[in-house]
Amino acid sequence: MPALSLGEDGESKLCQFVIDNVSDDIIACALDVDSIYSPELCLAFAMTLRLSIFELKGAALMPVLFVSNATQDLFYGYKYSPIILTRSIAVEIPDRAVAALSVMEPLNSVEYKTLFLDLIKVLPNATEGRHSLANQWGADVLHRIVLGPSTDNSLIQKARRSLYFRYILSLTLKVDDIEALAKGHDTIKSFERMAPIDAEGKKILLIDDEADKGWEDVLCRLLKGATFKTISEQTQDYKSLSDNARNEIERGNYDLIFLDLRMNGVSEESVLNPEDFSGMKILRAIKSLNKGTQVIMFTASNKAWNMKALLDSGADGYYIKESPEYVFPHSYSMSNACELLDSIKRCLNNGYLRDIFRKVKKIKELIEENKYFYVDKENDKTQEILSSIDIAFDLLSKSNNNSEYRSYAYLQLFLVIEEYVKLSSVFCEMYDSLYLCRDNNAQYCILKDKEVKGKSFSYNSVITMKSGTGHFVLEKGIYESRFLETNFLVSSLLIFKFSEENSSVYQWTKIYKVRNYAAHPKDAIITEEDFHRILTFMLYFFDPQNVKWRDPLQAFPRLSMADQLEQLKNKFNRR
């Protein structure tokens, strides 16, 4: 056995020595303590042997005899002294060593659990803080489940060679798992691998002050084909990040961001209020820039109120970094990893929400700046309309392809258009005619000569639907309906306010048809393309730079005062 100074590096070298030199055909181990001159090193060797069950299989259960002329008291007072009190460990003088070994038996799977693991406790090295340990352990657990036990990552390899990590990993084993390993099985059923995610062409950002503890490598391997960048700064909030880091977040257009809840190292170990964590502050800043940016939070806490706070602040998912301070059953680790993979897939599918939000934000700005829904202080529907748009985005972001949520989201957006064409400042009815208003003045007569026919009515119209196309054109005809349809009103605006040749601009006809599908939410299939289409139309429709009024002479002539009086007389005479 090599002469080693114990500590983090010494443990790592000792672990590698044990794995490299203890073969599965060795049935017992005798350590000449007096020749090694280090009871502490012998104890560490025995502990390393026992905790290397994943690599050594049954050999990790072999009897270990400390051969020394000294008494057992020589082995007390050291970090790993408790192993002396466990089964299949003994101290004997050289003359009796062979006889002692002949009667010693290896541990069985139950004894490994009850007469070894339950009797010892391995503590972490003092050089690592709790936050760092949680990061190293959490990355290793995820790596084992998703990518398998073997790794070429030097950081994870080093962590696995620490006795503390080996001890914690052994505590997760059930008796059946120990039995399987003792029989020499290369793998055990409970550690089956999960498939990595195809993320070809996706941009991923990891924000973690300790990304170098293994998370960067694990996530890169987990998301196959993704372009991956990392921000690994310690910070107390978003403003404290470097200019380069903020620029990366704001301009990187990432499909998914992984964000650690604690970005300020050991200084946050005493923080209790989830709102005060640095990662929470960064999350709120990211969502204020674009609510559609997909963010999965990493946290070492599994407290329900922390999870609720994360989701309330806009997190699109979370992954609980398993801490070595708490021994989780492997079933929990599998469930935790499955939830992470599901969250990642959902977030990647929802990447389109970034572009949706940009359009939503611009539409809200146009509506607010141009006061489209403001009549007077008593009749200001602006906030109501903006709320409808917010509701639409929230429904869409939570839909996860739920057809009803998507339908309701689409209807909320369409409602904004419907409410606009209902405004008296846009259209007004006068003397059996319908006028399109410009600057609050009725200037364009679109419909005239109203005739009531039972529950419906008819007008002479200045626009008509072109047969076989579904859109309106500037051509006189008859308009019949039971009410003034949104399609007709919007088409009138497109033709007269925007000087379009017909109402098919920006696929308005398709938008109106989709609206009718959405009115039956259980059967409707509203696609991402449908949302982009209606939002693109709204950007055009509410942007004053696109307004180009036609000559009013292309509408019906406005009625003279005498004609208006004549219409009134005829109206009352009919009654």
PDB file of N, CA and C in Angstrom, residues 70-127:
ATOM      1  N   ALA A  70       0.289  -4.551  18.639  1.00  0.00           N
ATOM      2  CA  ALA A  70      -0.379  -3.624  19.543  1.00  0.00           C
ATOM      3  C   ALA A  70      -1.799  -4.105  19.827  1.00  0.00           C
ATOM      4  N   THR A  71      -2.402  -3.526  20.836  1.00  0.00           N
ATOM      5  CA  THR A  71      -3.790  -3.874  21.158  1.00  0.00           C
ATOM      6  C   THR A  71      -4.747  -3.094  20.257  1.00  0.00           C
ATOM      7  N   GLN A  72      -6.033  -3.418  20.372  1.00  0.00           N
ATOM      8  CA  GLN A  72      -7.056  -2.755  19.555  1.00  0.00           C
ATOM      9  C   GLN A  72      -7.144  -1.267  19.866  1.00  0.00           C
ATOM     10  N   ASP A  73      -6.685  -0.891  21.060  1.00  0.00           N
ATOM     11  CA  ASP A  73      -6.732   0.530  21.430  1.00  0.00           C
ATOM     12  C   ASP A  73      -5.949   1.406  20.460  1.00  0.00           C
ATOM     13  N   LEU A  74      -4.980   0.808  19.757  1.00  0.00           N
ATOM     14  CA  LEU A  74      -4.167   1.562  18.798  1.00  0.00           C
ATOM     15  C   LEU A  74      -5.025   2.199  17.706  1.00  0.00           C
ATOM     16  N   PHE A  75      -6.193   1.619  17.435  1.00  0.00           N
ATOM     17  CA  PHE A  75      -7.006   2.048  16.289  1.00  0.00           C
ATOM     18  C   PHE A  75      -8.119   3.032  16.666  1.00  0.00           C
ATOM     19  N   TYR A  76      -8.168   3.420  17.917  1.00  0.00           N
ATOM     20  CA  TYR A  76      -9.201   4.356  18.340  1.00  0.00           C
ATOM     21  C   TYR A  76      -8.717   5.798  18.224  1.00  0.00           C
ATOM     22  N   GLY A  77      -9.673   6.712  18.050  1.00  0.00           N
ATOM     23  CA  GLY A  77      -9.354   8.136  18.005  1.00  0.00           C
ATOM     24  C   GLY A  77      -9.143   8.696  16.612  1.00  0.00           C
ATOM     25  N   TYR A  78      -9.357   7.866  15.617  1.00  0.00           N
ATOM     26  CA  TYR A  78      -9.189   8.331  14.236  1.00  0.00           C
ATOM     27  C   TYR A  78     -10.549   8.532  13.554  1.00  0.00           C
ATOM     28  N   LYS A  79     -10.497   9.209  12.422  1.00  0.00           N
ATOM     29  CA  LYS A  79     -11.721   9.538  11.676  1.00  0.00           C
ATOM     30  C   LYS A  79     -12.524   8.290  11.324  1.00  0.00           C
ATOM     31  N   TYR A  80     -11.824   7.216  10.961  1.00  0.00           N
ATOM     32  CA  TYR A  80     -12.520   6.016  10.512  1.00  0.00           C
ATOM     33  C   TYR A  80     -12.439   4.873  11.530  1.00  0.00           C
ATOM     34  N   SER A  81     -12.193   5.196  12.787  1.00  0.00           N
ATOM     35  CA  SER A  81     -12.110   4.172  13.840  1.00  0.00           C
ATOM     36  C   SER A  81     -13.375   3.331  13.982  1.00  0.00           C
ATOM     37  N   PRO A  82     -14.574   3.881  13.737  1.00  0.00           N
ATOM     38  CA  PRO A  82     -15.789   3.063  13.918  1.00  0.00           C
ATOM     39  C   PRO A  82     -15.814   1.775  13.112  1.00  0.00           C
ATOM     40  N   ILE A  83     -15.009   1.667  12.055  1.00  0.00           N
ATOM     41  CA  ILE A  83     -15.040   0.435  11.261  1.00  0.00           C
ATOM     42  C   ILE A  83     -14.534  -0.759  12.062  1.00  0.00           C
ATOM     43  N   ILE A  84     -13.732  -0.507  13.126  1.00  0.00           N
ATOM     44  CA  ILE A  84     -13.234  -1.579  13.980  1.00  0.00           C
ATOM     45  C   ILE A  84     -14.392  -2.345  14.622  1.00  0.00           C
ATOM     46  N   LEU A  85     -15.516  -1.657  14.848  1.00  0.00           N
ATOM     47  CA  LEU A  85     -16.649  -2.259  15.543  1.00  0.00           C
ATOM     48  C   LEU A  85     -17.617  -2.966  14.607  1.00  0.00           C
ATOM     49  N   THR A  86     -17.299  -3.015  13.328  1.00  0.00           N
ATOM     50  CA  THR A  86     -18.215  -3.627  12.364  1.00  0.00           C
ATOM     51  C   THR A  86     -17.864  -5.088  12.122  1.00  0.00           C
ATOM     52  N   ARG A  87     -18.796  -5.787  11.506  1.00  0.00           N
ATOM     53  CA  ARG A  87     -18.643  -7.226  11.261  1.00  0.00           C
ATOM     54  C   ARG A  87     -17.535  -7.495  10.236  1.00  0.00           C
ATOM     55  N   SER A  88     -16.824  -8.614  10.433  1.00  0.00           N
ATOM     56  CA  SER A  88     -15.761  -9.093   9.536  1.00  0.00           C
ATOM     57  C   SER A  88     -14.555  -8.164   9.496  1.00  0.00           C
ATOM     58  N   ILE A  89     -14.343  -7.421  10.586  1.00  0.00           N
ATOM     59  CA  ILE A  89     -13.126  -6.632  10.800  1.00  0.00           C
ATOM     60  C   ILE A  89     -12.537  -7.094  12.135  1.00  0.00           C
ATOM     61  N   ALA A  90     -11.246  -7.390  12.168  1.00  0.00           N
ATOM     62  CA  ALA A  90     -10.648  -7.868  13.416  1.00  0.00           C
ATOM     63  C   ALA A  90      -9.205  -7.402  13.531  1.00  0.00           C
ATOM     64  N   VAL A  91      -8.676  -7.439  14.771  1.00  0.00           N
ATOM     65  CA  VAL A  91      -7.275  -7.125  15.052  1.00  0.00           C
ATOM     66  C   VAL A  91      -6.650  -8.364  15.704  1.00  0.00           C
ATOM     67  N   GLU A  92      -5.492  -8.752  15.216  1.00  0.00           N
ATOM     68  CA  GLU A  92      -4.844  -9.950  15.766  1.00  0.00           C
ATOM     69  C   GLU A  92      -3.329  -9.803  15.663  1.00  0.00           C
ATOM     70  N   ILE A  93      -2.624 -10.484  16.608  1.00  0.00           N
ATOM     71  CA  ILE A  93      -1.166 -10.453  16.578  1.00  0.00           C
ATOM     72  C   ILE A  93      -0.680 -11.337  15.434  1.00  0.00           C
ATOM     73  N   PRO A  94       0.555 -11.115  14.957  1.00  0.00           N
ATOM     74  CA  PRO A  94       1.052 -11.872  13.788  1.00  0.00           C
ATOM     75  C   PRO A  94       0.985 -13.387  13.950  1.00  0.00           C
ATOM     76  N   ASP A  95       1.295 -13.920  15.140  1.00  0.00           N
ATOM     77  CA  ASP A  95       1.328 -15.370  15.313  1.00  0.00           C
ATOM     78  C   ASP A  95      -0.044 -16.009  15.152  1.00  0.00           C
ATOM     79  N   ARG A  96      -1.086 -15.283  15.378  1.00  0.00           N
ATOM     80  CA  ARG A  96      -2.438 -15.850  15.300  1.00  0.00           C
ATOM     81  C   ARG A  96      -3.193 -15.390  14.050  1.00  0.00           C
ATOM     82  N   ALA A  97      -2.527 -14.671  13.147  1.00  0.00           N
ATOM     83  CA  ALA A  97      -3.198 -14.077  11.984  1.00  0.00           C
ATOM     84  C   ALA A  97      -3.826 -15.130  11.082  1.00  0.00           C
ATOM     85  N   VAL A  98      -3.060 -16.198  10.775  1.00  0.00           N
ATOM     86  CA  VAL A  98      -3.580 -17.216   9.852  1.00  0.00           C
ATOM     87  C   VAL A  98      -4.798 -17.909  10.450  1.00  0.00           C
ATOM     88  N   ALA A  99      -4.714 -18.233  11.711  1.00  0.00           N
ATOM     89  CA  ALA A  99      -5.842 -18.898  12.371  1.00  0.00           C
ATOM     90  C   ALA A  99      -7.064 -17.990  12.411  1.00  0.00           C
ATOM     91  N   ALA A 100      -6.825 -16.711  12.671  1.00  0.00           N
ATOM     92  CA  ALA A 100      -7.942 -15.762  12.734  1.00  0.00           C
ATOM     93  C   ALA A 100      -8.639 -15.645  11.384  1.00  0.00           C
ATOM     94  N   LEU A 101      -7.858 -15.569  10.326  1.00  0.00           N
ATOM     95  CA  LEU A 101      -8.443 -15.446   8.984  1.00  0.00           C
ATOM     96  C   LEU A 101      -9.235 -16.690   8.596  1.00  0.00           C
ATOM     97  N   SER A 102      -8.800 -17.846   9.082  1.00  0.00           N
ATOM     98  CA  SER A 102      -9.462 -19.097   8.687  1.00  0.00           C
ATOM     99  C   SER A 102     -10.882 -19.199   9.210  1.00  0.00           C
ATOM    100  N   VAL A 103     -11.201 -18.481  10.264  1.00  0.00           N
ATOM    101  CA  VAL A 103     -12.558 -18.562  10.831  1.00  0.00           C
ATOM    102  C   VAL A 103     -13.400 -17.326  10.492  1.00  0.00           C
ATOM    103  N   MET A 104     -12.791 -16.328   9.884  1.00  0.00           N
ATOM    104  CA  MET A 104     -13.555 -15.120   9.522  1.00  0.00           C
ATOM    105  C   MET A 104     -14.342 -15.360   8.234  1.00  0.00           C
ATOM    106  N   GLU A 105     -15.538 -14.828   8.178  1.00  0.00           N
ATOM    107  CA  GLU A 105     -16.394 -14.981   7.004  1.00  0.00           C
ATOM    108  C   GLU A 105     -16.723 -13.610   6.421  1.00  0.00           C
ATOM    109  N   PRO A 106     -16.949 -13.570   5.122  1.00  0.00           N
ATOM    110  CA  PRO A 106     -17.319 -12.275   4.523  1.00  0.00           C
ATOM    111  C   PRO A 106     -18.710 -11.843   4.968  1.00  0.00           C
ATOM    112  N   LEU A 107     -18.971 -10.580   4.825  1.00  0.00           N
ATOM    113  CA  LEU A 107     -20.309 -10.053   5.103  1.00  0.00           C
ATOM    114  C   LEU A 107     -21.298 -10.594   4.080  1.00  0.00           C
ATOM    115  N   ASN A 108     -22.533 -10.814   4.518  1.00  0.00           N
ATOM    116  CA  ASN A 108     -23.586 -11.053   3.539  1.00  0.00           C
ATOM    117  C   ASN A 108     -24.317  -9.734   3.286  1.00  0.00           C
ATOM    118  N   SER A 109     -25.290  -9.750   2.387  1.00  0.00           N
ATOM    119  CA  SER A 109     -25.930  -8.493   1.976  1.00  0.00           C
ATOM    120  C   SER A 109     -26.665  -7.808   3.121  1.00  0.00           C
ATOM    121  N   VAL A 110     -27.288  -8.595   4.000  1.00  0.00           N
ATOM    122  CA  VAL A 110     -27.997  -7.997   5.145  1.00  0.00           C
ATOM    123  C   VAL A 110     -26.996  -7.411   6.123  1.00  0.00           C
ATOM    124  N   GLU A 111     -25.922  -8.146   6.391  1.00  0.00           N
ATOM    125  CA  GLU A 111     -24.908  -7.665   7.330  1.00  0.00           C
ATOM    126  C   GLU A 111     -24.222  -6.401   6.817  1.00  0.00           C
ATOM    127  N   TYR A 112     -24.031  -6.327   5.508  1.00  0.00           N
ATOM    128  CA  TYR A 112     -23.419  -5.110   4.947  1.00  0.00           C
ATOM    129  C   TYR A 112     -24.253  -3.886   5.316  1.00  0.00           C
ATOM    130  N   LYS A 113     -25.561  -4.067   5.324  1.00  0.00           N
ATOM    131  CA  LYS A 113     -26.466  -2.961   5.643  1.00  0.00           C
ATOM    132  C   LYS A 113     -26.508  -2.704   7.151  1.00  0.00           C
ATOM    133  N   THR A 114     -26.718  -3.781   7.930  1.00  0.00           N
ATOM    134  CA  THR A 114     -26.997  -3.608   9.361  1.00  0.00           C
ATOM    135  C   THR A 114     -25.754  -3.603  10.246  1.00  0.00           C
ATOM    136  N   LEU A 115     -24.729  -4.344   9.847  1.00  0.00           N
ATOM    137  CA  LEU A 115     -23.542  -4.473  10.699  1.00  0.00           C
ATOM    138  C   LEU A 115     -22.326  -3.747  10.136  1.00  0.00           C
ATOM    139  N   PHE A 116     -22.559  -2.981   9.075  1.00  0.00           N
ATOM    140  CA  PHE A 116     -21.501  -2.100   8.577  1.00  0.00           C
ATOM    141  C   PHE A 116     -22.043  -0.682   8.387  1.00  0.00           C
ATOM    142  N   LEU A 117     -22.911  -0.495   7.395  1.00  0.00           N
ATOM    143  CA  LEU A 117     -23.384   0.860   7.083  1.00  0.00           C
ATOM    144  C   LEU A 117     -24.092   1.521   8.261  1.00  0.00           C
ATOM    145  N   ASP A 118     -24.878   0.748   8.992  1.00  0.00           N
ATOM    146  CA  ASP A 118     -25.633   1.327  10.106  1.00  0.00           C
ATOM    147  C   ASP A 118     -24.754   1.671  11.305  1.00  0.00           C
ATOM    148  N   LEU A 119     -23.514   1.201  11.308  1.00  0.00           N
ATOM    149  CA  LEU A 119     -22.633   1.421  12.463  1.00  0.00           C
ATOM    150  C   LEU A 119     -21.572   2.488  12.213  1.00  0.00           C
ATOM    151  N   ILE A 120     -21.519   3.013  11.003  1.00  0.00           N
ATOM    152  CA  ILE A 120     -20.495   4.012  10.691  1.00  0.00           C
ATOM    153  C   ILE A 120     -21.158   5.318  10.245  1.00  0.00           C
ATOM    154  N   LYS A 121     -20.367   6.349  10.206  1.00  0.00           N
ATOM    155  CA  LYS A 121     -20.810   7.626   9.645  1.00  0.00           C
ATOM    156  C   LYS A 121     -19.588   8.337   9.086  1.00  0.00           C
ATOM    157  N   VAL A 122     -19.610   8.591   7.789  1.00  0.00           N
ATOM    158  CA  VAL A 122     -18.497   9.270   7.122  1.00  0.00           C
ATOM    159  C   VAL A 122     -18.900  10.713   6.873  1.00  0.00           C
ATOM    160  N   LEU A 123     -18.070  11.627   7.310  1.00  0.00           N
ATOM    161  CA  LEU A 123     -18.355  13.058   7.157  1.00  0.00           C
ATOM    162  C   LEU A 123     -17.578  13.632   5.975  1.00  0.00           C
ATOM    163  N   PRO A 124     -18.076  14.711   5.389  1.00  0.00           N
ATOM    164  CA  PRO A 124     -17.361  15.317   4.254  1.00  0.00           C
ATOM    165  C   PRO A 124     -16.098  16.019   4.707  1.00  0.00           C
ATOM    166  N   ASN A 125     -15.193  16.233   3.781  1.00  0.00           N
ATOM    167  CA  ASN A 125     -13.994  17.004   4.081  1.00  0.00           C
ATOM    168  C   ASN A 125     -14.379  18.447   4.357  1.00  0.00           C
ATOM    169  N   ALA A 126     -13.676  19.064   5.266  1.00  0.00           N
ATOM    170  CA  ALA A 126     -14.026  20.420   5.698  1.00  0.00           C
ATOM    171  C   ALA A 126     -13.801  21.466   4.624  1.00  0.00           C
ATOM    172  N   THR A 127     -13.087  21.118   3.560  1.00  0.00           N
ATOM    173  CA  THR A 127     -12.765  22.111   2.521  1.00  0.00           C
ATOM    174  C   THR A 127     -13.959  22.434   1.638  1.00  0.00           C
TER     175      THR A 127
END
